[in-house]
Coordinates of C-alpha atoms and ligand atoms in Angstrom, one line a residue:
Chain A
X1 CA 108.3 85.5 93.3
X2 CA 105.9 88.6 94.4
X3 CA 105.8 89.7 97.9
X4 CA 103.8 87.9 100.4
X5 CA 100.2 89.0 100.3
X6 CA 99.5 89.9 104.2
X7 CA 96.7 91.1 105.6
X8 CA 97.6 93.5 108.7
X9 CA 95.0 93.7 111.6
X10 CA 94.6 95.5 114.7
X11 CA 92.1 95.1 117.5
X12 CA 88.7 97.7 116.8
X13 CA 86.5 97.7 119.7
X14 CA 82.7 97.1 119.8
X15 CA 80.7 100.1 120.0
X16 CA 78.0 97.8 121.7
X17 CA 78.9 95.4 124.8
X18 CA 78.6 92.3 123.1
X19 CA 75.8 89.7 123.9
X20 CA 77.5 87.1 126.1
X21 CA 76.7 83.4 126.5
X22 CA 76.2 83.3 130.1
X23 CA 75.6 85.8 132.8
X24 CA 76.2 85.9 136.5
X25 CA 73.5 85.6 138.8
X26 CA 74.6 86.6 142.1
X27 CA 72.3 86.7 145.2
X28 CA 73.3 89.4 148.0
X29 CA 70.0 87.9 150.4
X30 CA 71.2 85.5 152.9
X31 CA 74.9 87.1 152.4
X32 CA 77.4 85.5 155.3
X33 CA 79.2 88.5 154.9
X34 CA 82.6 86.5 155.1
X35 CA 85.6 88.3 156.0
X36 CA 87.2 87.7 152.3
X37 CA 84.5 87.5 149.9
X38 CA 84.6 85.0 147.2
X39 CA 83.8 88.0 144.9
X40 CA 87.2 90.0 145.5
X41 CA 88.9 86.9 145.0
X42 CA 88.0 86.5 141.2
X43 CA 91.6 87.1 139.7
X44 CA 90.0 89.2 136.8
X45 CA 88.5 91.7 139.3
X46 CA 85.2 90.9 137.5
X47 CA 83.2 92.3 140.6
X48 CA 85.6 95.3 141.1
X49 CA 84.7 97.3 138.3
X50 CA 81.6 96.2 137.9
X51 CA 79.3 98.8 135.8
X52 CA 75.9 99.0 133.9
X53 CA 75.7 99.9 130.0
X54 CA 72.6 102.1 130.0
X55 CA 72.0 101.9 126.3
X56 CA 71.2 97.6 126.8
X57 CA 71.0 97.3 130.3
X58 CA 74.0 95.0 130.2
X59 CA 76.0 94.4 133.4
X60 CA 79.6 94.3 132.7
X61 CA 80.4 91.5 134.9
X62 CA 78.4 89.0 132.2
X63 CA 81.0 90.2 129.5
X64 CA 84.1 90.6 131.9
X65 CA 83.7 86.9 133.9
X66 CA 85.9 84.3 132.2
X67 CA 83.8 81.3 133.1
X68 CA 86.7 80.1 135.6
X69 CA 83.5 79.1 137.9
X70 CA 85.8 79.8 141.0
X71 CA 83.5 82.4 142.9
X72 CA 80.5 80.1 142.0
X73 CA 82.4 76.8 143.6
X74 CA 83.8 78.8 146.5
X75 CA 80.5 80.7 148.0
X76 CA 80.0 79.1 151.3
X77 CA 76.1 79.9 150.5
X78 CA 75.8 79.1 147.2
X79 CA 74.7 82.7 146.3
X80 CA 76.4 83.2 143.1
X81 CA 75.1 81.4 140.1
X82 CA 76.1 81.4 136.3
X83 CA 73.0 80.8 133.7
X84 CA 72.7 80.9 130.3
X85 CA 71.8 84.3 128.8
X86 CA 68.4 84.2 127.1
X87 CA 69.5 87.0 124.5
X88 CA 72.2 85.1 123.5
X89 CA 70.5 82.4 123.0
X90 CA 67.8 83.8 120.7
X91 CA 70.4 85.5 118.4
X92 CA 70.1 84.4 114.7
X93 CA 68.8 81.3 113.5
X94 CA 69.7 77.4 113.2
X95 CA 72.4 78.2 110.5
X96 CA 73.5 81.4 111.9
X97 CA 73.9 80.1 115.1
X98 CA 74.7 82.2 118.4
X99 CA 78.0 80.6 118.6
X100 CA 79.0 81.4 114.8
X101 CA 77.5 85.1 115.5
X102 CA 79.9 85.3 118.7
X103 CA 82.7 83.7 116.7
X104 CA 82.3 86.5 114.0
X105 CA 82.7 89.2 116.6
X106 CA 85.5 88.3 117.8
X107 CA 87.2 87.9 114.6
X108 CA 86.3 91.1 113.7
X109 CA 87.5 92.7 116.8
X110 CA 90.6 91.3 116.9
X111 CA 91.7 90.1 113.4
X112 CA 92.9 86.7 115.2
X113 CA 91.6 83.3 114.5
X114 CA 89.3 82.2 117.3
X115 CA 90.8 79.3 119.4
X116 CA 88.6 76.6 121.6
X117 CA 91.1 75.0 123.5
X118 CA 92.2 71.6 123.4
X119 CA 89.9 69.2 121.2
X120 CA 87.0 69.3 119.7
X121 CA 83.6 69.0 121.6
X122 CA 81.3 69.3 118.9
X123 CA 79.5 66.7 117.2
X124 CA 81.0 64.0 114.7
X125 CA 79.2 65.5 111.4
X126 CA 76.3 67.6 110.7
X127 CA 74.2 69.2 107.9
X128 CA 76.0 71.1 105.0
X129 CA 79.7 71.6 105.3
X130 CA 79.7 70.1 108.7
X131 CA 79.5 66.7 106.9
X132 CA 82.7 67.2 105.1
X133 CA 86.3 66.8 106.4
X134 CA 89.5 68.0 104.8
X135 CA 93.0 65.9 104.5
X136 CA 94.7 67.6 107.2
X137 CA 97.7 65.3 106.4
X138 CA 100.6 67.4 106.4
X139 CA 99.6 69.4 109.5
X140 CA 103.2 69.6 110.8
X141 CA 104.1 72.2 107.9
X142 CA 102.5 75.2 109.2
X143 CA 103.6 74.6 112.5
X144 CA 107.2 74.5 111.5
X145 CA 107.4 77.8 111.4
X146 CA 104.1 79.7 110.9
X147 CA 101.8 80.6 108.2
X148 CA 103.7 83.6 107.6
X149 CA 107.2 81.9 107.6
X150 CA 109.3 80.4 104.9
X151 CA 106.8 78.5 103.0
X152 CA 104.8 80.8 100.1
X153 CA 101.3 79.7 100.0
X154 CA 99.3 81.7 97.6
X155 CA 95.8 82.4 97.8
X156 CA 95.3 84.4 94.7
X157 CA 92.5 83.0 92.1
X158 CA 91.8 84.6 88.9
X159 CA 88.3 85.5 87.3
X160 CA 87.5 85.5 83.8
X161 CA 88.0 82.9 80.7
X162 CA 91.4 81.2 79.9
X163 CA 91.9 80.0 76.4
X164 CA 91.9 76.0 76.3
X165 CA 94.8 76.1 74.2
X166 CA 97.1 79.0 72.7
X167 CA 97.3 79.2 69.1
X168 CA 100.6 80.8 67.2
X169 CA 101.0 81.9 63.8
X170 CA 104.0 81.0 61.4
X171 CA 106.4 83.5 63.1
X172 CA 105.8 82.4 66.4
X173 CA 103.5 85.4 67.6
X174 CA 100.3 84.7 69.1
X175 CA 97.1 84.4 66.9
X176 CA 94.3 85.7 69.0
X177 CA 94.1 87.8 71.9
X178 CA 94.3 86.4 75.6
X179 CA 91.1 87.3 76.8
X180 CA 90.9 89.4 80.1
X181 CA 91.7 88.2 83.9
X182 CA 90.9 89.8 86.9
X183 CA 93.4 88.8 89.5
X184 CA 92.4 88.8 93.4
X185 CA 94.9 87.7 96.2
X186 CA 92.1 86.1 98.3
X187 CA 89.5 83.7 96.8
X188 CA 86.7 86.0 98.6
X189 CA 84.8 88.9 97.5
X190 CA 82.3 90.7 98.9
X191 CA 78.5 92.1 98.5
X192 CA 75.5 93.7 100.0
X193 CA 73.4 91.8 102.6
X194 CA 69.9 90.9 101.9
X195 CA 69.0 93.0 105.1
X196 CA 71.0 94.9 107.5
X197 CA 70.3 98.6 108.9
X198 CA 73.2 99.6 106.7
X199 CA 73.5 103.5 105.0
X200 CA 75.9 105.2 103.1
X201 CA 78.3 105.0 105.5
X202 CA 78.3 101.7 105.8
X203 CA 78.5 101.2 101.8
X204 CA 81.6 103.3 102.0
X205 CA 83.3 101.4 104.7
X206 CA 82.8 98.2 103.4
X207 CA 84.3 100.1 100.0
X208 CA 87.3 101.3 101.7
X209 CA 88.1 97.6 103.1
X210 CA 87.2 96.0 99.3
X211 CA 90.2 98.7 98.4
X212 CA 92.5 97.9 101.1
X213 CA 92.1 94.4 100.6
X214 CA 92.5 94.6 96.9
X215 CA 89.6 92.5 96.3
X216 CA 86.0 93.1 94.5
X217 CA 82.6 94.5 96.2
X218 CA 79.6 93.8 94.2
X219 CA 76.8 96.7 94.3
X220 CA 73.8 97.5 92.5
X221 CA 74.9 99.1 89.6
X222 CA 73.1 102.7 90.6
X223 CA 75.3 102.6 93.7
X224 CA 78.9 101.8 92.0
X225 CA 78.6 105.0 90.0
X226 CA 78.3 107.2 92.9
X227 CA 81.7 106.2 93.7
X228 CA 85.2 108.0 92.1
X229 CA 86.6 106.3 89.2
X230 CA 89.7 105.3 90.7
X231 CA 87.6 103.2 93.1
X232 CA 85.6 101.2 90.3
X233 CA 88.4 99.0 89.9
X234 CA 87.5 97.2 93.2
X235 CA 83.3 97.9 92.2
X236 CA 81.2 95.0 90.4
X237 CA 78.1 96.8 89.6
X238 CA 75.2 94.6 89.3
X239 CA 72.6 95.2 86.8
X240 CA 69.1 94.7 86.9
X241 CA 66.4 95.1 84.3
X242 CA 65.7 98.8 83.1
X243 CA 69.8 99.4 82.9
X244 CA 70.3 102.4 80.7
X245 CA 73.2 102.7 78.4
X246 CA 75.7 105.1 80.0
X247 CA 78.9 106.7 78.9
X248 CA 81.7 104.0 78.4
X249 CA 83.6 103.4 81.9
X250 CA 86.4 102.0 81.5
X251 CA 87.8 101.4 85.0
X252 CA 85.3 98.6 85.9
X253 CA 86.8 95.0 85.8
X254 CA 83.8 93.3 86.6
X255 CA 80.2 93.6 85.8
X256 CA 77.4 91.4 87.0
X257 CA 74.0 90.3 85.5
X258 CA 71.1 88.6 86.6
X259 CA 69.9 85.3 84.9
X260 CA 66.5 86.6 84.1
X261 CA 64.7 87.1 80.9
X262 CA 66.2 90.1 79.9
X263 CA 69.4 88.8 80.2
X264 CA 70.7 89.0 76.7
X265 CA 69.5 92.6 76.1
X266 CA 71.5 93.5 79.5
X267 CA 74.4 91.8 78.1
X268 CA 74.5 94.4 75.3
X269 CA 73.9 97.3 77.2
X270 CA 76.9 96.4 80.1
X271 CA 79.3 95.7 77.3
X272 CA 78.8 99.3 75.9
X273 CA 78.8 101.1 79.5
X274 CA 81.7 98.6 80.8
X275 CA 83.7 97.9 77.4
X276 CA 86.6 96.4 79.6
X277 CA 84.9 94.2 82.0
X278 CA 84.3 90.8 82.3
X279 CA 80.7 89.8 82.6
X280 CA 79.6 87.7 85.3
X281 CA 76.0 86.0 85.4
X282 CA 74.4 85.6 88.6
X283 CA 72.6 82.0 88.5
X284 CA 70.2 80.6 91.4
X285 CA 71.9 77.5 92.6
X286 CA 69.0 75.2 91.8
X287 CA 68.3 71.9 90.0
X288 CA 69.5 71.7 86.1
X289 CA 71.2 75.2 86.7
X290 CA 74.1 73.4 84.7
X291 CA 72.2 73.2 81.7
X292 CA 72.1 77.0 81.2
X293 CA 75.3 77.9 81.9
X294 CA 77.1 76.8 78.6
X295 CA 74.4 79.3 77.2
X296 CA 76.0 82.2 79.4
X297 CA 79.6 81.2 78.5
X298 CA 78.8 81.5 74.4
X299 CA 77.1 84.7 74.8
X300 CA 80.5 85.9 76.7
X301 CA 80.0 85.3 80.5
X302 CA 82.6 83.4 81.8
X303 CA 82.2 84.0 85.3
X304 CA 79.4 82.1 86.9
X305 CA 77.9 83.2 90.3
X306 CA 76.1 80.4 91.8
X307 CA 73.8 82.1 94.5
X308 CA 72.4 79.9 97.4
X309 CA 70.0 80.6 100.0
X310 CA 71.2 82.3 103.4
X311 CA 70.8 79.4 105.1
X312 CA 73.3 77.4 103.4
X313 CA 71.1 75.4 101.2
X314 CA 70.2 75.4 97.3
X315 CA 67.2 78.0 95.9
X316 CA 64.9 75.4 95.2
X317 CA 65.6 71.8 97.3
X318 CA 65.9 73.0 101.0
X319 CA 67.7 69.4 101.6
X320 CA 70.6 69.9 99.4
X321 CA 73.3 72.1 100.6
X322 CA 75.3 74.5 98.7
X323 CA 78.3 72.1 98.9
X324 CA 76.5 70.0 97.0
X325 CA 75.1 72.1 94.4
X326 CA 78.7 73.2 93.8
X327 CA 80.0 69.7 93.6
X328 CA 77.5 69.0 91.1
X329 CA 77.7 72.2 88.6
X330 CA 81.7 71.4 88.8
X331 CA 81.3 67.9 88.3
X332 CA 78.8 68.8 85.1
X333 CA 81.2 71.2 83.7
X334 CA 84.3 69.2 83.6
X335 CA 82.0 66.5 82.0
X336 CA 81.2 68.4 79.5
X337 CA 84.9 70.1 79.0
X338 CA 84.5 73.4 79.1
X339 CA 85.4 73.7 83.3
X340 CA 88.6 75.8 82.6
X341 CA 86.9 78.2 80.5
X342 CA 84.9 79.3 83.2
X343 CA 85.1 80.7 86.8
X344 CA 82.4 79.8 89.2
X345 CA 81.9 81.6 92.5
X346 CA 79.8 80.9 95.1
X347 CA 77.8 82.6 97.5
X348 CA 74.8 82.0 100.4
X349 CA 75.2 81.1 103.6
X350 CA 79.2 80.9 104.0
X351 CA 79.4 81.9 107.8
X352 CA 82.9 80.2 108.8
X353 CA 86.5 80.6 107.2
X354 CA 86.4 77.0 107.0
X355 CA 83.1 77.2 104.6
X356 CA 85.8 79.1 102.0
X357 CA 88.2 76.2 101.7
X358 CA 85.3 74.0 101.5
X359 CA 83.6 75.6 98.8
X360 CA 86.8 75.9 96.9
X361 CA 87.6 72.1 97.2
X362 CA 83.8 71.3 96.2
X363 CA 84.7 73.2 92.9
X364 CA 84.3 77.0 93.3
X365 CA 87.2 79.2 91.9
X366 CA 86.3 81.8 94.8
X367 CA 83.2 82.8 97.2
X368 CA 81.0 86.4 97.5
X369 CA 80.5 87.2 101.3
X370 CA 77.6 88.8 102.6
X371 CA 76.2 88.3 105.7
X372 CA 79.6 88.0 107.9
X373 CA 80.9 91.1 106.8
X374 CA 77.4 92.8 108.3
X375 CA 78.1 90.5 111.5
X376 CA 81.6 92.1 111.7
X377 CA 80.0 95.5 112.5
X378 CA 78.1 93.6 115.7
X379 CA 75.0 92.6 113.5
X380 CA 72.8 90.4 115.9
X381 CA 70.9 88.5 113.0
X382 CA 67.8 89.9 114.8
X383 CA 66.1 91.2 111.6
X384 CA 64.3 93.8 113.6
X385 CA 65.5 95.7 110.4
X386 CA 63.4 93.8 107.7
X387 CA 60.7 94.7 110.0
X388 CA 61.2 98.3 110.3
X389 CA 62.3 98.2 113.8
X390 CA 65.7 100.1 115.1
X391 CA 69.0 98.3 115.1
X392 CA 69.8 97.2 118.6
X393 CA 73.5 98.2 117.7
X394 CA 72.7 101.4 115.4
X395 CA 74.6 99.9 112.5
X396 CA 73.7 103.1 110.5
X397 CA 75.3 105.1 113.1
X398 CA 78.9 103.2 112.7
X399 CA 81.4 105.3 111.2
X400 CA 82.9 104.2 107.8
X401 CA 86.3 104.0 108.8
X402 CA 85.3 101.8 111.8
X403 CA 83.2 99.7 109.3
X404 CA 86.1 99.1 107.0
X405 CA 88.7 98.1 110.0
X406 CA 86.4 95.6 111.4
X407 CA 85.7 93.7 107.8
X408 CA 89.5 94.2 107.4
X409 CA 89.9 92.4 110.6
X410 CA 87.6 89.9 109.6
X411 CA 88.6 89.4 106.3
X412 CA 92.3 88.8 107.4
X413 CA 91.1 86.3 110.1
X414 CA 89.3 84.2 107.3
X415 CA 93.1 84.7 105.5
X416 CA 94.8 83.1 107.9
X417 CA 92.7 80.5 108.5
X418 CA 92.4 79.8 104.8
X419 CA 97.0 79.8 104.9
X420 CA 96.1 76.9 107.8
X421 CA 94.2 74.7 106.1
X422 CA 95.8 75.2 102.6
X423 CA 99.2 74.4 104.9
X424 CA 97.8 71.5 106.8
X425 CA 96.7 69.8 103.3
X426 CA 100.2 70.5 101.5
X427 CA 98.6 72.9 98.8
X428 CA 100.6 76.1 98.0
X429 CA 98.0 77.2 95.6
X430 CA 94.6 78.4 96.2
X431 CA 94.1 77.8 92.3
X432 CA 94.7 74.0 92.9
X433 CA 92.7 73.3 95.8
X434 CA 89.9 74.0 93.5
X435 CA 87.8 70.7 93.1
X436 CA 90.3 68.3 95.2
X437 CA 87.4 65.9 96.4
X438 CA 90.3 63.6 96.7
X439 CA 91.2 65.4 99.6
X440 CA 88.4 65.5 101.5
X441 CA 85.8 63.2 102.6
X442 CA 82.0 63.8 103.0
X443 CA 80.3 61.7 105.6
X444 CA 77.2 60.8 103.0
X445 CA 79.7 59.0 100.7
X446 CA 81.4 57.3 103.4
X447 CA 78.1 56.4 105.3
X448 CA 76.8 55.1 101.5
X449 CA 80.3 53.0 100.9
X450 CA 80.1 51.5 104.7
X451 CA 76.3 50.9 105.7
X452 CA 74.9 51.2 102.1
X453 CA 74.5 47.0 101.4
X454 CA 73.9 46.1 104.6
X455 CA 70.2 47.6 105.0
X456 CA 69.4 47.0 101.1
X457 CA 66.2 44.5 101.5
X458 CA 65.3 43.0 98.1
X459 CA 62.0 43.9 96.5
X460 CA 58.6 42.1 98.0
X461 CA 60.9 41.2 100.8
X462 CA 60.0 42.7 104.7
X463 CA 62.1 43.1 107.4
X464 CA 60.9 41.4 110.4
Chain B
X1 CA 47.7 105.0 125.6
X2 CA 46.6 106.7 122.6
X3 CA 48.0 104.5 119.8
X4 CA 48.6 107.7 117.4
X5 CA 50.9 109.1 120.3
X6 CA 53.8 106.1 119.3
X7 CA 55.7 106.6 117.7
X8 CA 57.7 103.8 115.8
X9 CA 61.7 102.6 115.4
X10 CA 63.0 103.8 118.7
X11 CA 65.7 102.1 120.8
X12 CA 67.7 105.1 121.4
X13 CA 68.3 106.2 124.6
X14 CA 67.3 110.1 124.5
X15 CA 64.4 108.9 122.4
X16 CA 62.1 110.5 125.0
X17 CA 60.4 113.5 123.7
X18 CA 59.0 114.3 127.1
X19 CA 55.5 113.7 126.4
X20 CA 54.9 110.0 126.2
X21 CA 55.8 107.9 129.2
X22 CA 58.1 105.4 128.4
X23 CA 58.3 101.9 130.1
X24 CA 60.9 99.3 131.1
X25 CA 59.8 96.1 131.7
X26 CA 62.5 93.2 132.7
X27 CA 61.1 89.8 132.4
X28 CA 62.2 86.6 132.8
X29 CA 62.5 84.3 130.2
X30 CA 60.5 81.5 131.5
X31 CA 57.0 83.6 131.5
X32 CA 54.6 82.7 128.7
X33 CA 55.0 84.1 125.3
X34 CA 58.5 85.6 126.9
X35 CA 60.0 84.4 123.7
X36 CA 62.1 87.1 121.0
X37 CA 59.2 86.8 118.5
X38 CA 56.5 88.1 120.9
X39 CA 59.2 90.9 121.9
X40 CA 59.5 92.3 118.4
X41 CA 55.9 92.1 117.6
X42 CA 55.5 94.2 121.0
X43 CA 58.1 96.4 120.2
X44 CA 56.6 97.0 116.7
X45 CA 53.2 97.7 118.3
X46 CA 54.0 100.1 121.2
X47 CA 57.2 101.6 119.2
X48 CA 59.1 104.0 121.7
X49 CA 56.9 103.6 124.6
X50 CA 58.2 100.5 126.1
X51 CA 61.5 98.7 126.2
X52 CA 61.6 95.1 126.8
X53 CA 64.4 93.3 129.0
X54 CA 64.6 89.7 128.9
X55 CA 66.7 88.1 131.9
X56 CA 67.5 84.5 132.9
X57 CA 66.0 84.7 136.0
X58 CA 63.9 87.6 138.1
X59 CA 66.8 87.1 140.9
X60 CA 69.2 88.3 138.4
X61 CA 67.7 91.8 138.5
X62 CA 69.3 94.1 140.9
X63 CA 68.3 97.6 142.3
X64 CA 70.8 99.0 139.8
X65 CA 68.8 98.3 137.0
X66 CA 66.0 99.7 138.1
X67 CA 67.4 102.8 139.3
X68 CA 69.7 102.9 135.9
X69 CA 66.6 102.7 133.9
X70 CA 64.8 105.4 135.8
X71 CA 67.5 107.6 135.7
X72 CA 68.5 107.5 131.7
X73 CA 64.9 106.7 129.5
X74 CA 62.4 105.0 131.8
X75 CA 59.4 106.9 133.5
X76 CA 58.8 103.7 135.0
X77 CA 60.5 100.0 135.4
X78 CA 58.7 96.7 136.4
X79 CA 59.8 93.3 136.9
X80 CA 57.6 90.2 135.8
X81 CA 58.7 87.1 137.5
X82 CA 57.5 83.3 137.8
X83 CA 54.4 82.3 140.1
X84 CA 55.9 81.9 144.1
X85 CA 57.2 78.5 144.0
X86 CA 58.2 78.0 140.5
X87 CA 61.1 79.7 139.9
X88 CA 64.1 77.9 137.9
X89 CA 66.4 78.7 140.5
X90 CA 64.2 78.1 143.3
X91 CA 63.7 81.5 145.1
X92 CA 64.8 84.0 142.4
X93 CA 61.5 85.6 142.2
X94 CA 61.2 86.0 146.1
X95 CA 64.7 87.7 146.1
X96 CA 63.6 90.1 143.1
X97 CA 60.4 91.2 145.2
X98 CA 62.6 92.0 148.0
X99 CA 65.0 94.2 145.6
X100 CA 62.2 95.8 144.0
X101 CA 60.7 97.0 147.5
X102 CA 64.2 98.1 148.8
X103 CA 64.5 100.1 145.6
X104 CA 60.9 101.8 145.9
X105 CA 62.0 102.6 149.3
X106 CA 65.1 104.2 147.7
X107 CA 63.2 106.2 145.1
X108 CA 60.5 107.0 147.7
X109 CA 63.3 108.9 149.7
X110 CA 64.4 111.1 146.6
X111 CA 60.9 112.5 146.1
X112 CA 59.4 109.8 143.1
X113 CA 56.4 108.3 143.3
X114 CA 56.7 104.3 144.6
X115 CA 54.3 103.3 141.8
X116 CA 57.1 103.8 139.2
X117 CA 58.4 100.3 140.3
X118 CA 57.0 97.2 140.9
X119 CA 57.0 93.3 140.4
X120 CA 54.3 91.1 139.1
X121 CA 54.5 87.4 139.8
X122 CA 52.7 85.0 137.6
X123 CA 49.8 82.9 138.7
X124 CA 50.1 79.2 138.2
X125 CA 46.3 79.1 138.1
X126 CA 45.6 81.6 135.9
X127 CA 48.7 82.2 133.5
X128 CA 49.1 85.6 131.8
X129 CA 51.4 86.3 128.5
X130 CA 54.1 89.0 128.2
X131 CA 51.7 90.8 126.0
X132 CA 48.8 90.9 128.3
X133 CA 50.9 91.9 130.9
X134 CA 52.5 94.9 128.6
X135 CA 49.0 96.0 127.9
X136 CA 48.0 96.6 131.8
X137 CA 51.3 98.0 132.7
X138 CA 51.2 100.4 129.6
X139 CA 47.7 101.3 130.8
X140 CA 49.1 101.8 134.3
X141 CA 52.0 104.3 133.1
X142 CA 50.0 106.6 131.1
X143 CA 48.4 107.5 134.2
X144 CA 51.4 108.1 135.9
X145 CA 52.7 110.4 133.1
X146 CA 56.3 111.7 133.0
X147 CA 58.8 111.1 135.7
X148 CA 60.8 113.6 137.3
X149 CA 64.0 111.5 137.6
X150 CA 64.1 110.9 133.9
X151 CA 64.3 114.9 133.9
X152 CA 67.2 115.4 136.6
Ligands
SF4_501 S1 83.3 82.8 137.7 FE1 85.3 83.1 137.7 S2 85.9 85.0 136.6 FE2 83.7 84.8 136.6 S3 83.2 86.4 138.1 FE3 83.3 84.5 138.9 S4 85.5 84.3 139.8 FE4 85.3 86.0 138.2
SF4_502 S1 71.0 93.5 114.5 FE1 69.4 93.1 113.7 S2 68.5 95.3 113.2 FE2 70.7 95.5 113.2 S3 71.3 94.9 110.7 FE3 71.9 93.3 112.2 S4 69.4 91.9 111.5 FE4 69.2 94.4 111.1

């Protein structure tokens, strides 16, 4: 058995004070000057070590307060309050919520799984992945001796085409070449987010992280070619229109093309320039995409990248989520009998570790992460960079080593969560998790099964 | 303020070029036009010459905020709060007013003009938006010029 794949993490501090959900409002006016002030009784010493970050005008009491409410409750004149921080509430959008962003920061800083305490206070169901529950019937297994205990859970996945069957000669030799496969130890690849105040140093940090994690980073071809050959194994050049033939590069293991009008011309150029590479085709995740996939497969693209929107919906239908799109495409390929010849990778709006497991259950083999690796660098999803405004956390000033360590921490935390989910489901192979919809429940299906017939009205009749 | 003087893209503390006065504005999130979108629009319009800080309540503001701003990057610092009697925390704005007055006395004692600090309370009858306040304040500060405090 190969040695266990473990991502070692260690705390990597923030460069800026993170925005906290709440702030302390402590009024001096009307203070009775009690002999023992409640502020001195704070067990965390929040008021004793108070200082101000002058870059952001952030008061340290907000970041250090543990929300025990002792000072709030015990001040006899009720001069201390806690209030929701407006800066926190305006972060991100309805998909990249302030809480999601804060959790990503925590994971990148500590490399640990965020734990929210006993019980789940959230809603029963929600849009997208939130309407999906996984079967945790074997929850006792990982807790027995931990996710890194005796049990071997493999998260390795293969990218490329697997032949339907093997053909042998009369002498027992293989009659055909086995197509190349790329193995990655985690079902998570990375790519550049669509916006962000990133520069060469940031990208270099992500390249270092991809190397360390032994996974792949998708980058525009012109950026990939700037990196030395030994790094190219971990890079996936993304090739667009206008790409010209170049001297063959045999180190690259995968290239990505875009499903546009020039795809068939680009495929030839890509094959010449990257002779050893598996070709992936990026499709927008929209209605009818499953009709075009066989064409790409026949042309020699066994890896299909389904790209959703950054808010987790499909490209043409805002009411459809990527989980629905992946399920639909996976099912269509199964029905055509070609699913095993194709590797499906999904991207777009994947914001939490659970989204990785859920995408795989819906039918993806692996996922590609973009914004989480930007948020790992303290990004607040304010999108000021898109408007040419300065980045409040100066991501473009960050050192590449720091970028790499924060990204590794995030991936480490997500890998551990994937192990937890798989362990609790009793699944020991990420490859076996693919398409296991029988091990999950979908709210919309349950609702239809339970209530579908109750409110059906015969045509021509009206409810009173 | 002459718009040609405004340089885009700047939040770093050391952004001052010593010529354009820089204004720090702490505003209560509850005032009209105090949303994040308006903040970004104002920042792209005024560039380096203003820095905006939303606060949950005017009463959240401590003298330290104002002094730190004057010391590190700003030529003037203002607080914009809700009208008298309209504070969500009942008297946050009244308290903020007292604090600003206290801080004005401090800066005067070290030789800075007290006009470099101020608090503006909205009016119930004629509410002003954040962008209106910022326009008026930026005209006011351009008359004050660069502060000695920032060069200390
Ligand atoms: S709420 Fe608790 S942790 Fe926070 S400042 Fe008050 S006493 Fe300290
Ligand atoms: S914090 Fe804002 S400006 Fe900086 S990279 Fe993120 S979205 Fe862009």
